[in-house]
mmCIF file of C-alpha atoms and ligand atoms in Angstrom:
data_model
loop_
_atom_site.group_PDB
_atom_site.id
_atom_site.type_symbol
_atom_site.label_atom_id
_atom_site.label_comp_id
_atom_site.label_asym_id
_atom_site.label_seq_id
_atom_site.Cartn_x
_atom_site.Cartn_y
_atom_site.Cartn_z
ATOM 1 C CA MET H 1186 143.740 53.699 7.028
ATOM 2 C CA PRO H 1187 145.560 51.770 9.792
ATOM 3 C CA PRO H 1188 148.639 49.921 8.517
ATOM 4 C CA VAL H 1189 147.976 46.260 7.847
ATOM 5 C CA ASN H 1190 150.774 43.821 8.759
ATOM 6 C CA PRO H 1191 152.797 44.625 5.656
ATOM 7 C CA SER H 1192 153.261 41.351 3.837
ATOM 8 C CA PRO H 1193 156.831 40.712 2.641
ATOM 9 C CA ILE H 1194 155.220 40.103 -0.751
ATOM 10 C CA PRO H 1195 153.848 43.438 -1.918
ATOM 11 C CA CYS H 1196 150.408 43.985 -3.391
ATOM 12 C CA ILE H 1197 151.146 46.620 -6.045
ATOM 13 C CA VAL H 1198 148.066 48.699 -6.852
ATOM 14 C CA ALA H 1199 147.713 49.397 -10.582
ATOM 15 C CA LEU H 1200 146.679 53.058 -10.813
ATOM 16 C CA ASP H 1201 144.811 52.737 -14.124
ATOM 17 C CA TYR H 1202 142.616 55.818 -13.673
ATOM 18 C CA PRO H 1203 141.168 57.890 -16.510
ATOM 19 C CA SER H 1204 142.135 61.157 -14.837
ATOM 20 C CA ARG H 1205 144.930 62.579 -12.722
ATOM 21 C CA ASP H 1206 142.415 63.747 -10.092
ATOM 22 C CA GLU H 1207 140.981 60.252 -9.610
ATOM 23 C CA LEU H 1208 144.472 58.776 -9.342
ATOM 24 C CA LEU H 1209 145.601 61.340 -6.788
ATOM 25 C CA GLY H 1210 142.251 60.922 -4.991
ATOM 26 C CA PHE H 1211 143.019 57.239 -4.437
ATOM 27 C CA LEU H 1212 146.541 58.044 -3.192
ATOM 28 C CA LYS H 1213 145.142 60.559 -0.722
ATOM 29 C CA SER H 1214 142.961 57.823 0.776
ATOM 30 C CA VAL H 1215 145.978 55.618 1.582
ATOM 31 C CA THR H 1216 149.510 56.169 2.885
ATOM 32 C CA PRO H 1217 152.890 54.826 1.737
ATOM 33 C CA GLN H 1218 152.859 52.757 4.936
ATOM 34 C CA SER H 1219 149.544 51.040 4.158
ATOM 35 C CA VAL H 1220 150.116 50.784 0.375
ATOM 36 C CA PRO H 1221 153.876 51.031 -0.204
ATOM 37 C CA TRP H 1222 153.813 50.091 -3.911
ATOM 38 C CA VAL H 1223 151.835 51.487 -6.837
ATOM 39 C CA LYS H 1224 151.998 50.814 -10.554
ATOM 40 C CA ILE H 1225 151.807 53.580 -13.127
ATOM 41 C CA GLY H 1226 150.999 52.112 -16.518
ATOM 42 C CA LEU H 1227 150.428 53.307 -20.033
ATOM 43 C CA GLN H 1228 147.030 54.896 -19.389
ATOM 44 C CA SER H 1229 148.256 57.234 -16.659
ATOM 45 C CA PHE H 1230 151.725 57.830 -18.093
ATOM 46 C CA CYS H 1231 150.355 58.769 -21.519
ATOM 47 C CA LEU H 1232 147.898 61.186 -19.927
ATOM 48 C CA ASN H 1233 150.100 62.741 -17.279
ATOM 49 C CA GLY H 1234 153.709 62.145 -18.292
ATOM 50 C CA PRO H 1235 156.833 61.996 -16.135
ATOM 51 C CA GLY H 1236 155.580 64.826 -13.898
ATOM 52 C CA LEU H 1237 153.041 62.494 -12.324
ATOM 53 C CA VAL H 1238 155.738 59.907 -11.648
ATOM 54 C CA ARG H 1239 157.801 62.546 -9.828
ATOM 55 C CA GLU H 1240 154.748 63.669 -7.839
ATOM 56 C CA VAL H 1241 153.813 60.130 -6.745
ATOM 57 C CA GLY H 1242 157.456 59.410 -5.888
ATOM 58 C CA ALA H 1243 157.716 62.615 -3.845
ATOM 59 C CA ALA H 1244 154.622 61.510 -1.897
ATOM 60 C CA GLY H 1245 156.646 58.504 -0.701
ATOM 61 C CA PHE H 1246 155.210 55.660 -2.798
ATOM 62 C CA LYS H 1247 157.461 53.095 -4.495
ATOM 63 C CA ILE H 1248 156.736 53.092 -8.185
ATOM 64 C CA PHE H 1249 156.543 50.271 -10.686
ATOM 65 C CA LEU H 1250 156.509 52.007 -14.085
ATOM 66 C CA ASP H 1251 154.818 49.555 -16.428
ATOM 67 C CA LEU H 1252 155.491 50.909 -19.914
ATOM 68 C CA LYS H 1253 156.166 47.493 -21.504
ATOM 69 C CA LEU H 1254 158.843 48.899 -23.808
ATOM 70 C CA HIS H 1255 159.140 47.037 -27.111
ATOM 71 C CA ASP H 1256 161.105 48.552 -29.999
ATOM 72 C CA ILE H 1257 164.490 48.249 -31.681
ATOM 73 C CA PRO H 1258 167.381 47.941 -29.190
ATOM 74 C CA ASN H 1259 168.663 51.486 -29.765
ATOM 75 C CA THR H 1260 165.253 53.053 -29.141
ATOM 76 C CA VAL H 1261 164.538 51.003 -26.019
ATOM 77 C CA ALA H 1262 168.004 51.822 -24.629
ATOM 78 C CA GLY H 1263 167.234 55.500 -25.302
ATOM 79 C CA ALA H 1264 163.890 55.218 -23.519
ATOM 80 C CA VAL H 1265 165.570 53.639 -20.470
ATOM 81 C CA ARG H 1266 168.086 56.513 -20.530
ATOM 82 C CA SER H 1267 165.226 59.048 -20.639
ATOM 83 C CA LEU H 1268 163.430 57.335 -17.727
ATOM 84 C CA SER H 1269 166.532 56.756 -15.608
ATOM 85 C CA SER H 1270 166.250 59.991 -13.614
ATOM 86 C CA LEU H 1271 162.664 59.256 -12.500
ATOM 87 C CA PRO H 1272 161.942 57.928 -8.983
ATOM 88 C CA ILE H 1273 161.044 54.431 -10.167
ATOM 89 C CA SER H 1274 161.966 51.068 -8.668
ATOM 90 C CA MET H 1275 160.765 48.721 -11.432
ATOM 91 C CA LEU H 1276 160.283 49.102 -15.193
ATOM 92 C CA THR H 1277 158.934 46.624 -17.767
ATOM 93 C CA LEU H 1278 160.164 45.646 -21.233
ATOM 94 C CA HIS H 1279 158.610 43.008 -23.479
ATOM 95 C CA ALA H 1280 160.874 39.948 -23.499
ATOM 96 C CA SER H 1281 159.634 39.300 -27.045
ATOM 97 C CA GLY H 1282 161.657 42.381 -28.068
ATOM 98 C CA GLY H 1283 164.619 40.013 -28.052
ATOM 99 C CA LEU H 1284 167.965 39.344 -26.387
ATOM 100 C CA GLU H 1285 169.825 42.359 -27.755
ATOM 101 C CA MET H 1286 167.003 44.756 -26.852
ATOM 102 C CA MET H 1287 167.014 43.543 -23.234
ATOM 103 C CA GLN H 1288 170.827 43.569 -22.984
ATOM 104 C CA ARG H 1289 171.080 47.133 -24.300
ATOM 105 C CA ALA H 1290 168.403 48.246 -21.833
ATOM 106 C CA LEU H 1291 170.266 46.538 -18.968
ATOM 107 C CA ASP H 1292 173.541 48.228 -19.957
ATOM 108 C CA ILE H 1293 171.941 51.674 -19.633
ATOM 109 C CA GLN H 1294 170.102 50.737 -16.429
ATOM 110 C CA GLN H 1295 173.328 49.527 -14.805
ATOM 111 C CA GLU H 1296 175.154 52.694 -15.825
ATOM 112 C CA LEU H 1297 172.487 55.267 -14.909
ATOM 113 C CA ALA H 1298 170.015 53.667 -12.480
ATOM 114 C CA PRO H 1299 171.733 50.793 -10.650
ATOM 115 C CA ASP H 1300 168.843 50.339 -8.195
ATOM 116 C CA LEU H 1301 166.181 50.088 -10.891
ATOM 117 C CA ARG H 1302 164.880 46.530 -11.470
ATOM 118 C CA LEU H 1303 164.045 45.745 -15.085
ATOM 119 C CA LEU H 1304 161.328 43.132 -15.615
ATOM 120 C CA GLY H 1305 160.736 41.113 -18.779
ATOM 121 C CA VAL H 1306 157.066 40.771 -19.684
ATOM 122 C CA THR H 1307 156.460 37.235 -20.944
ATOM 123 C CA VAL H 1308 152.916 36.625 -22.263
ATOM 124 C CA LEU H 1309 150.196 39.134 -21.344
ATOM 125 C CA THR H 1310 147.688 37.703 -18.898
ATOM 126 C CA SER H 1311 144.879 38.718 -21.266
ATOM 127 C CA MET H 1312 146.183 36.243 -23.880
ATOM 128 C CA ASP H 1313 145.046 32.645 -24.056
ATOM 129 C CA ARG H 1314 145.980 29.908 -26.509
ATOM 130 C CA LYS H 1315 143.578 31.220 -29.154
ATOM 131 C CA GLY H 1316 144.869 34.803 -28.817
ATOM 132 C CA LEU H 1317 148.477 33.634 -29.116
ATOM 133 C CA ALA H 1318 147.647 31.501 -32.173
ATOM 134 C CA GLU H 1319 146.127 34.581 -33.816
ATOM 135 C CA THR H 1320 149.570 36.212 -33.605
ATOM 136 C CA GLY H 1321 151.222 33.175 -35.192
ATOM 137 C CA ILE H 1322 152.464 31.570 -31.970
ATOM 138 C CA THR H 1323 151.212 28.019 -31.901
ATOM 139 C CA ASN H 1324 152.834 27.071 -28.572
ATOM 140 C CA ALA H 1325 150.612 26.834 -25.495
ATOM 141 C CA PRO H 1326 150.853 29.982 -23.311
ATOM 142 C CA ASP H 1327 152.878 28.227 -20.583
ATOM 143 C CA ALA H 1328 155.424 26.904 -23.091
ATOM 144 C CA HIS H 1329 155.780 30.346 -24.661
ATOM 145 C CA VAL H 1330 156.143 31.953 -21.226
ATOM 146 C CA GLU H 1331 158.941 29.510 -20.416
ATOM 147 C CA ARG H 1332 160.711 30.269 -23.663
ATOM 148 C CA LEU H 1333 160.526 34.061 -23.147
ATOM 149 C CA ALA H 1334 161.510 33.697 -19.485
ATOM 150 C CA SER H 1335 164.585 31.740 -20.468
ATOM 151 C CA LEU H 1336 165.528 34.430 -23.016
ATOM 152 C CA ALA H 1337 165.032 37.242 -20.490
ATOM 153 C CA LEU H 1338 167.139 35.474 -17.868
ATOM 154 C CA GLU H 1339 169.841 34.757 -20.444
ATOM 155 C CA ALA H 1340 169.921 38.510 -21.177
ATOM 156 C CA GLY H 1341 170.468 39.104 -17.446
ATOM 157 C CA MET H 1342 167.019 40.438 -16.537
ATOM 158 C CA PRO H 1343 166.494 40.146 -12.750
ATOM 159 C CA GLY H 1344 162.758 39.624 -12.971
ATOM 160 C CA LEU H 1345 159.770 38.636 -15.057
ATOM 161 C CA VAL H 1346 156.090 39.402 -15.378
ATOM 162 C CA CYS H 1347 153.941 36.307 -15.839
ATOM 163 C CA SER H 1348 150.468 35.020 -15.068
ATOM 164 C CA PRO H 1349 149.989 33.321 -11.697
ATOM 165 C CA LEU H 1350 149.310 30.055 -13.529
ATOM 166 C CA GLU H 1351 152.949 29.884 -14.675
ATOM 167 C CA LEU H 1352 154.560 30.639 -11.306
ATOM 168 C CA ARG H 1353 155.110 27.056 -10.151
ATOM 169 C CA ASN H 1354 156.589 25.985 -13.439
ATOM 170 C CA LEU H 1355 158.942 29.003 -13.576
ATOM 171 C CA ARG H 1356 160.090 28.430 -9.975
ATOM 172 C CA GLN H 1357 160.749 24.787 -10.783
ATOM 173 C CA GLU H 1358 162.643 25.664 -13.960
ATOM 174 C CA PHE H 1359 164.576 28.769 -12.828
ATOM 175 C CA GLY H 1360 164.712 28.539 -9.021
ATOM 176 C CA LYS H 1361 164.067 31.133 -6.354
ATOM 177 C CA ASN H 1362 166.119 34.061 -7.703
ATOM 178 C CA PRO H 1363 164.021 35.608 -10.481
ATOM 179 C CA PHE H 1364 161.692 38.289 -9.131
ATOM 180 C CA LEU H 1365 158.299 37.107 -10.399
ATOM 181 C CA VAL H 1366 155.610 39.757 -10.628
ATOM 182 C CA THR H 1367 152.127 38.598 -11.423
ATOM 183 C CA PRO H 1368 149.057 40.503 -12.547
ATOM 184 C CA GLY H 1369 145.908 38.540 -13.402
ATOM 185 C CA VAL H 1370 145.008 38.330 -9.720
ATOM 186 C CA ARG H 1371 141.338 38.179 -8.825
ATOM 187 C CA PRO H 1372 139.802 37.708 -5.364
ATOM 188 C CA ALA H 1373 137.543 34.615 -5.341
ATOM 189 C CA GLY H 1374 134.284 35.378 -7.170
ATOM 190 C CA GLY H 1375 135.674 38.666 -8.548
ATOM 191 C CA ASP H 1376 134.968 40.043 -12.032
ATOM 192 C CA MET H 1377 137.594 38.763 -14.505
ATOM 193 C CA GLY H 1378 137.349 41.747 -16.881
ATOM 194 C CA ASP H 1379 139.654 40.965 -19.830
ATOM 195 C CA GLN H 1380 142.000 38.782 -17.751
ATOM 196 C CA LYS H 1381 142.014 35.120 -18.784
ATOM 197 C CA ARG H 1382 144.838 33.429 -16.832
ATOM 198 C CA THR H 1383 144.060 34.261 -13.210
ATOM 199 C CA MET H 1384 144.387 33.073 -9.564
ATOM 200 C CA THR H 1385 143.298 34.448 -6.195
ATOM 201 C CA PRO H 1386 145.819 36.480 -4.146
ATOM 202 C CA ALA H 1387 146.363 33.580 -1.716
ATOM 203 C CA GLU H 1388 146.918 31.080 -4.535
ATOM 204 C CA ALA H 1389 149.390 33.407 -6.289
ATOM 205 C CA VAL H 1390 151.406 33.878 -3.107
ATOM 206 C CA GLN H 1391 151.478 30.121 -2.474
ATOM 207 C CA ALA H 1392 152.537 29.467 -6.060
ATOM 208 C CA GLY H 1393 155.710 31.532 -5.592
ATOM 209 C CA ALA H 1394 154.972 35.148 -6.580
ATOM 210 C CA SER H 1395 157.456 37.842 -5.495
ATOM 211 C CA ALA H 1396 154.839 40.588 -5.929
ATOM 212 C CA LEU H 1397 151.217 40.811 -7.067
ATOM 213 C CA VAL H 1398 149.700 43.521 -9.254
ATOM 214 C CA VAL H 1399 146.022 44.212 -8.676
ATOM 215 C CA GLY H 1400 144.095 46.926 -10.480
ATOM 216 C CA ARG H 1401 140.341 46.906 -11.055
ATOM 217 C CA PRO H 1402 139.390 44.722 -8.035
ATOM 218 C CA ILE H 1403 140.733 47.664 -5.986
ATOM 219 C CA THR H 1404 140.251 50.752 -8.138
ATOM 220 C CA LYS H 1405 136.678 49.839 -9.190
ATOM 221 C CA ALA H 1406 135.597 48.625 -5.738
ATOM 222 C CA ALA H 1407 132.904 50.575 -3.901
ATOM 223 C CA ASP H 1408 135.462 50.957 -1.091
ATOM 224 C CA PRO H 1409 138.969 50.738 -2.644
ATOM 225 C CA VAL H 1410 140.709 51.111 0.698
ATOM 226 C CA ALA H 1411 138.799 48.164 2.178
ATOM 227 C CA ALA H 1412 139.512 46.151 -0.987
ATOM 228 C CA VAL H 1413 143.280 46.637 -0.778
ATOM 229 C CA LYS H 1414 143.236 45.864 2.926
ATOM 230 C CA GLY H 1415 141.305 42.630 2.296
ATOM 231 C CA ILE H 1416 143.806 41.500 -0.327
ATOM 232 C CA GLN H 1417 146.797 42.321 1.907
ATOM 233 C CA GLU H 1418 145.228 40.319 4.733
ATOM 234 C CA GLU H 1419 144.547 37.353 2.439
ATOM 235 C CA MET H 1420 148.200 37.471 1.291
ATOM 236 C CA SER H 1421 149.538 37.653 4.855
ATOM 237 C CA LEU H 1422 147.444 34.642 5.877
ATOM 238 C CA ALA H 1423 148.646 32.676 2.853
ATOM 239 C CA ILE H 1424 152.287 33.229 3.833
ATOM 240 C CA GLN H 1425 151.888 32.031 7.443
HETATM 241 O O1 C5P D 581 142.767 45.679 -13.452
HETATM 242 P P1 C5P D 581 143.723 44.516 -13.464
HETATM 243 O O2 C5P D 581 143.939 43.909 -12.090
HETATM 244 O O3 C5P D 581 143.400 43.499 -14.510
HETATM 245 O O4 C5P D 581 145.118 45.208 -13.862
HETATM 246 C C1 C5P D 581 146.243 44.470 -14.147
HETATM 247 C C2 C5P D 581 147.350 45.420 -14.466
HETATM 248 O O5 C5P D 581 148.503 44.659 -14.785
HETATM 249 C C3 C5P D 581 147.091 46.329 -15.661
HETATM 250 O O6 C5P D 581 147.659 47.603 -15.342
HETATM 251 C C4 C5P D 581 147.836 45.687 -16.806
HETATM 252 O O7 C5P D 581 148.351 46.644 -17.702
HETATM 253 C C5 C5P D 581 148.964 44.976 -16.085
HETATM 254 N N1 C5P D 581 149.522 43.787 -16.734
HETATM 255 C C6 C5P D 581 148.768 42.695 -17.117
HETATM 256 N N2 C5P D 581 149.353 41.615 -17.750
HETATM 257 C C7 C5P D 581 150.663 41.605 -17.943
HETATM 258 C C8 C5P D 581 151.443 42.692 -17.527
HETATM 259 C C9 C5P D 581 150.831 43.767 -16.895
HETATM 260 O O8 C5P D 581 147.565 42.677 -16.888
HETATM 261 N N3 C5P D 581 151.247 40.545 -18.489
#
């Protein structure tokens, strides 16, 4: 695959494959130059463990490990300690785990993996107002995102995961520094799957994203390589 003008805003491909062979098959069809960033999430990590992370890292890809840690502070700090020797550049924790949980995780990260960026997950992009209300949260999703974002930034988290619909509000509220990663990105006319709060790649870039995460529109496409290339091109055009 010829390298596309790499956009300064990465399109991180979510490698949510049911088998190691399919995941590695996708990586063989691209290069770290054409797709610098990949995301390993719960599905692949639970199946393949840290060995896969080392293998993907050794192949030259930058890794966003999306484990969405959420437990008592001591356990989350221990998990960050266990993960700190892996070749990962970003790792997620749920901001709803609380201030102390995030601070303890940051303490370990700063001690053992100073280059690792911890991201606070605000409200999952699959949740809408009704889904949040079912968990007892009666705030609108954007208000709850803002509240969790404020807590994560108070803890010292350098970045957040949010839906593209909240990007403008978060930039207005918290400025240009937080690294805002957004899943819930769907090319125009694409299948939504279980995502409810979505935007197109171009809209997400224009709304202030630092990085996009795209999974099924690429991994389930008839031609995944063409799909990722199309999204990268759309993002590059949106920046110009
Ligand atoms: O296939 P799709 O593009 O919907 O994948 C989105 C990816 O982003 C999934 O791996 C999902 O776990 C992740 N994610 C999300 N919503 C969040 C955080 C991460 O969809 N708030």
